[in-house]
């Protein structure tokens, strides 16, 4: 949320050093994960000089227009701005001194992206520490950094850890599953004789020999259709999943749709060879990033407009959402049932399964659960590795479908 309007003029932290403060602010944004280069910093200084320094809100939106290029960068910009440009009035400080001390509450869970903001401030403003010449022997049995990163929640990763996670996602050993098609190809061990190919082969011997050629069914990698929720509650998980889908699309056909309050087909944008360029193009195409969620409406739009086009080859459907639907009614169950009947397997990936005490109490989740074949978490690298193993497994027949919960295989 943007900060409240303040009628008082802004006073920078250091008088006469506004340009230096803006450059310092840009460095903090870059350390927090935003794409900020020297040219953007110079644009920010020029924009502030042109727009002038009026109120704090004026400066906020001037810098916001320069630094925020993607919807998902808004929250990080807001957090860094609130902390860097904060100013406490004397009356506010006096009220704090005179106010009674409240009973300390239980610590709140960290907000998504908060660690990257903390890391950005400490990484730049922390004074250099004097290294102590100390020799010690650590004999504790600790997990390696890679193992810790493998089970760390995407929402709690630092900017450096997210870059490493994207690199490891791109290097995942993708499933090698295949599915038979109706198309036949030449196969020496095929069940069907190919008389046309046999006659062509006999011409080489003047018709003296008639070698019997055979044909068999063609196999190809199982196509995948992904429906990814990009609402505000899924903001920290959407980008890692998009990196996974981009890597998966290098081996097989993947049709990707994003939905928040509307449905957007981003399949063509994800076909770009470079992952960062592909996700930048996806961000440009999607207008409702980090907004609300209308799952039933989005599924109805997919079933009506896209189902016959992309589900004709019986793909595996990955539905990535937390299921927190505000308008959960019978329409949601109907659209889920139609979606399941149209695909080979419907896999629901829900980041809420990272909690050990998760219970499907929300109406939307209860309406969707009866129509999924696999129910899996998607919040860290380990969950993506488990998903790859599940995709490589043979499909379960419809009559024997079993609902899997977190931890079951």
PDB file of C-alpha atoms in Angstrom, residues 20-32 34 36-37 41 67 80 84 124:
ATOM      1  CA  UNK A  20      23.366  10.967  -3.383  1.00  0.00           C
ATOM      2  CA  UNK A  21      20.455   9.669  -1.306  1.00  0.00           C
ATOM      3  CA  UNK A  22      18.535   8.680  -4.435  1.00  0.00           C
ATOM      4  CA  UNK A  23      21.565   6.777  -5.732  1.00  0.00           C
ATOM      5  CA  UNK A  24      21.944   5.112  -2.342  1.00  0.00           C
ATOM      6  CA  UNK A  25      18.228   4.233  -2.412  1.00  0.00           C
ATOM      7  CA  UNK A  26      18.654   2.673  -5.860  1.00  0.00           C
ATOM      8  CA  UNK A  27      21.521   0.526  -4.589  1.00  0.00           C
ATOM      9  CA  UNK A  28      19.295  -0.759  -1.796  1.00  0.00           C
ATOM     10  CA  UNK A  29      16.569  -1.663  -4.297  1.00  0.00           C
ATOM     11  CA  UNK A  30      19.093  -3.526  -6.426  1.00  0.00           C
ATOM     12  CA  UNK A  31      20.353  -5.424  -3.391  1.00  0.00           C
ATOM     13  CA  UNK A  32      16.743  -6.314  -2.511  1.00  0.00           C
ATOM     14  CA  UNK A  34      14.972  -5.260  -8.289  1.00  0.00           C
ATOM     15  CA  UNK A  36      18.246  -1.305 -11.179  1.00  0.00           C
ATOM     16  CA  UNK A  37      21.129  -0.169 -13.356  1.00  0.00           C
ATOM     17  CA  UNK A  41      19.422   5.725 -11.090  1.00  0.00           C
ATOM     18  CA  UNK A  67      12.185   1.996 -10.361  1.00  0.00           C
ATOM     19  CA  UNK A  80      12.498  -0.253   1.134  1.00  0.00           C
ATOM     20  CA  UNK A  84      14.842   4.457   3.902  1.00  0.00           C
ATOM     21  CA  UNK A 124      25.181  -1.868   2.386  1.00  0.00           C
TER      22      UNK A 124
END
